[in-house]
Amino acid sequence: MLRLNALLAVLLVLCALFVVTARHQARKSFIELQAQQEKARGLDIEWGRLQLEQSTWAMHARIEQVARQHLQMAVPEPKQIHRLNLMHGGAQ
């Protein structure tokens, strides 16, 4: 009977240690999950900001302004525009 009680006591201690370890691991995992969710929210905010910035930089008026001011480009006069008719089978 003494051996059985000792065995049950050892099993009880092992089970208690397992429960403590499992709870600790669950808490660590939950903290990591929260940190990753916060990081994902931050990345979503940054993604939205970058999309807005990209749309601002890609606006037609902005591109035209940069072309005129920095590249000294201008829209050609209609008499300066030449149209080319290309054949669909390659150059002939």
PDB file of C-alpha atoms in Angstrom:
ATOM      1  CA  MET A   1       0.000   0.000   0.000  1.00  0.00           C
ATOM      2  CA  LEU A   2       2.894   2.317   0.795  1.00  0.00           C
ATOM      3  CA  ARG A   3       4.326   1.824  -2.701  1.00  0.00           C
ATOM      4  CA  LEU A   4       0.980   2.642  -4.274  1.00  0.00           C
ATOM      5  CA  ASN A   5       0.655   5.828  -2.202  1.00  0.00           C
ATOM      6  CA  ALA A   6       4.201   6.861  -3.115  1.00  0.00           C
ATOM      7  CA  LEU A   7       3.519   6.158  -6.798  1.00  0.00           C
ATOM      8  CA  LEU A   8       0.294   8.147  -6.692  1.00  0.00           C
ATOM      9  CA  ALA A   9       2.063  11.027  -4.934  1.00  0.00           C
ATOM     10  CA  VAL A  10       4.786  11.065  -7.605  1.00  0.00           C
ATOM     11  CA  LEU A  11       2.126  10.992 -10.345  1.00  0.00           C
ATOM     12  CA  LEU A  12       0.266  13.814  -8.629  1.00  0.00           C
ATOM     13  CA  VAL A  13       3.417  15.940  -8.457  1.00  0.00           C
ATOM     14  CA  LEU A  14       4.215  15.208 -12.114  1.00  0.00           C
ATOM     15  CA  CYS A  15       0.667  16.139 -13.170  1.00  0.00           C
ATOM     16  CA  ALA A  16       0.844  19.351 -11.142  1.00  0.00           C
ATOM     17  CA  LEU A  17       4.171  20.252 -12.791  1.00  0.00           C
ATOM     18  CA  PHE A  18       2.670  19.502 -16.194  1.00  0.00           C
ATOM     19  CA  VAL A  19      -0.311  21.796 -15.478  1.00  0.00           C
ATOM     20  CA  VAL A  20       1.980  24.611 -14.312  1.00  0.00           C
ATOM     21  CA  THR A  21       4.199  24.198 -17.375  1.00  0.00           C
ATOM     22  CA  ALA A  22       1.215  24.107 -19.734  1.00  0.00           C
ATOM     23  CA  ARG A  23      -0.304  27.261 -18.213  1.00  0.00           C
ATOM     24  CA  HIS A  24       3.005  29.073 -18.392  1.00  0.00           C
ATOM     25  CA  GLN A  25       3.426  28.114 -22.050  1.00  0.00           C
ATOM     26  CA  ALA A  26      -0.162  29.198 -22.788  1.00  0.00           C
ATOM     27  CA  ARG A  27       0.479  32.592 -21.211  1.00  0.00           C
ATOM     28  CA  LYS A  28       3.699  33.049 -23.173  1.00  0.00           C
ATOM     29  CA  SER A  29       1.923  32.072 -26.391  1.00  0.00           C
ATOM     30  CA  PHE A  30      -0.922  34.498 -25.681  1.00  0.00           C
ATOM     31  CA  ILE A  31       1.514  37.355 -25.031  1.00  0.00           C
ATOM     32  CA  GLU A  32       3.311  36.552 -28.295  1.00  0.00           C
ATOM     33  CA  LEU A  33      -0.019  36.447 -30.130  1.00  0.00           C
ATOM     34  CA  GLN A  34      -0.939  39.891 -28.808  1.00  0.00           C
ATOM     35  CA  ALA A  35       2.444  41.281 -29.835  1.00  0.00           C
ATOM     36  CA  GLN A  36       2.086  39.875 -33.355  1.00  0.00           C
ATOM     37  CA  GLN A  37      -1.462  41.238 -33.672  1.00  0.00           C
ATOM     38  CA  GLU A  38      -0.222  44.679 -32.629  1.00  0.00           C
ATOM     39  CA  LYS A  39       2.552  44.436 -35.191  1.00  0.00           C
ATOM     40  CA  ALA A  40       0.012  43.432 -37.864  1.00  0.00           C
ATOM     41  CA  ARG A  41      -2.160  46.454 -36.997  1.00  0.00           C
ATOM     42  CA  GLY A  42       0.871  48.718 -37.315  1.00  0.00           C
ATOM     43  CA  LEU A  43       1.751  47.203 -40.683  1.00  0.00           C
ATOM     44  CA  ASP A  44      -1.847  47.662 -41.885  1.00  0.00           C
ATOM     45  CA  ILE A  45      -1.693  51.339 -40.915  1.00  0.00           C
ATOM     46  CA  GLU A  46       1.636  51.754 -42.694  1.00  0.00           C
ATOM     47  CA  TRP A  47       0.270  49.960 -45.791  1.00  0.00           C
ATOM     48  CA  GLY A  48      -2.680  52.361 -45.945  1.00  0.00           C
ATOM     49  CA  ARG A  49      -0.366  55.339 -45.555  1.00  0.00           C
ATOM     50  CA  LEU A  50       1.897  54.055 -48.336  1.00  0.00           C
ATOM     51  CA  GLN A  51      -1.059  53.485 -50.662  1.00  0.00           C
ATOM     52  CA  LEU A  52      -2.214  57.049 -50.041  1.00  0.00           C
ATOM     53  CA  GLU A  53       1.295  58.352 -50.670  1.00  0.00           C
ATOM     54  CA  GLN A  54       1.582  56.340 -53.869  1.00  0.00           C
ATOM     55  CA  SER A  55      -1.731  57.643 -55.168  1.00  0.00           C
ATOM     56  CA  THR A  56      -0.628  61.198 -54.361  1.00  0.00           C
ATOM     57  CA  TRP A  57       2.685  60.825 -56.183  1.00  0.00           C
ATOM     58  CA  ALA A  58       1.040  59.116 -59.179  1.00  0.00           C
ATOM     59  CA  MET A  59      -1.626  61.783 -59.781  1.00  0.00           C
ATOM     60  CA  HIS A  60      -1.632  63.026 -63.377  1.00  0.00           C
ATOM     61  CA  ALA A  61      -1.344  66.673 -62.326  1.00  0.00           C
ATOM     62  CA  ARG A  62       1.679  65.883 -60.113  1.00  0.00           C
ATOM     63  CA  ILE A  63       3.450  64.003 -62.913  1.00  0.00           C
ATOM     64  CA  GLU A  64       2.756  66.825 -65.356  1.00  0.00           C
ATOM     65  CA  GLN A  65       4.056  69.403 -62.868  1.00  0.00           C
ATOM     66  CA  VAL A  66       7.299  67.476 -62.344  1.00  0.00           C
ATOM     67  CA  ALA A  67       7.715  67.004 -66.099  1.00  0.00           C
ATOM     68  CA  ARG A  68       7.297  70.725 -66.740  1.00  0.00           C
ATOM     69  CA  GLN A  69       9.377  72.069 -63.847  1.00  0.00           C
ATOM     70  CA  HIS A  70      12.216  69.586 -63.435  1.00  0.00           C
ATOM     71  CA  LEU A  71      12.508  68.042 -66.880  1.00  0.00           C
ATOM     72  CA  GLN A  72      11.537  71.148 -68.896  1.00  0.00           C
ATOM     73  CA  MET A  73       9.031  69.095 -70.860  1.00  0.00           C
ATOM     74  CA  ALA A  74       5.988  70.524 -72.635  1.00  0.00           C
ATOM     75  CA  VAL A  75       3.034  69.195 -74.572  1.00  0.00           C
ATOM     76  CA  PRO A  76       3.897  69.298 -78.302  1.00  0.00           C
ATOM     77  CA  GLU A  77       1.928  71.413 -80.733  1.00  0.00           C
ATOM     78  CA  PRO A  78      -0.500  69.506 -82.944  1.00  0.00           C
ATOM     79  CA  LYS A  79       1.692  70.144 -86.021  1.00  0.00           C
ATOM     80  CA  GLN A  80       4.616  68.477 -84.207  1.00  0.00           C
ATOM     81  CA  ILE A  81       2.705  65.233 -83.666  1.00  0.00           C
ATOM     82  CA  HIS A  82       3.210  62.487 -86.266  1.00  0.00           C
ATOM     83  CA  ARG A  83       1.140  59.305 -86.344  1.00  0.00           C
ATOM     84  CA  LEU A  84       2.611  56.024 -87.467  1.00  0.00           C
ATOM     85  CA  ASN A  85       0.443  53.271 -88.884  1.00  0.00           C
ATOM     86  CA  LEU A  86       1.894  49.875 -88.008  1.00  0.00           C
ATOM     87  CA  MET A  87       0.961  46.664 -89.775  1.00  0.00           C
ATOM     88  CA  HIS A  88      -0.194  43.765 -87.587  1.00  0.00           C
ATOM     89  CA  GLY A  89       2.087  41.191 -89.215  1.00  0.00           C
ATOM     90  CA  GLY A  90       5.359  42.900 -88.377  1.00  0.00           C
ATOM     91  CA  ALA A  91       7.310  45.551 -90.253  1.00  0.00           C
ATOM     92  CA  GLN A  92       7.061  45.475 -94.054  1.00  0.00           C
TER      93      GLN A  92
END
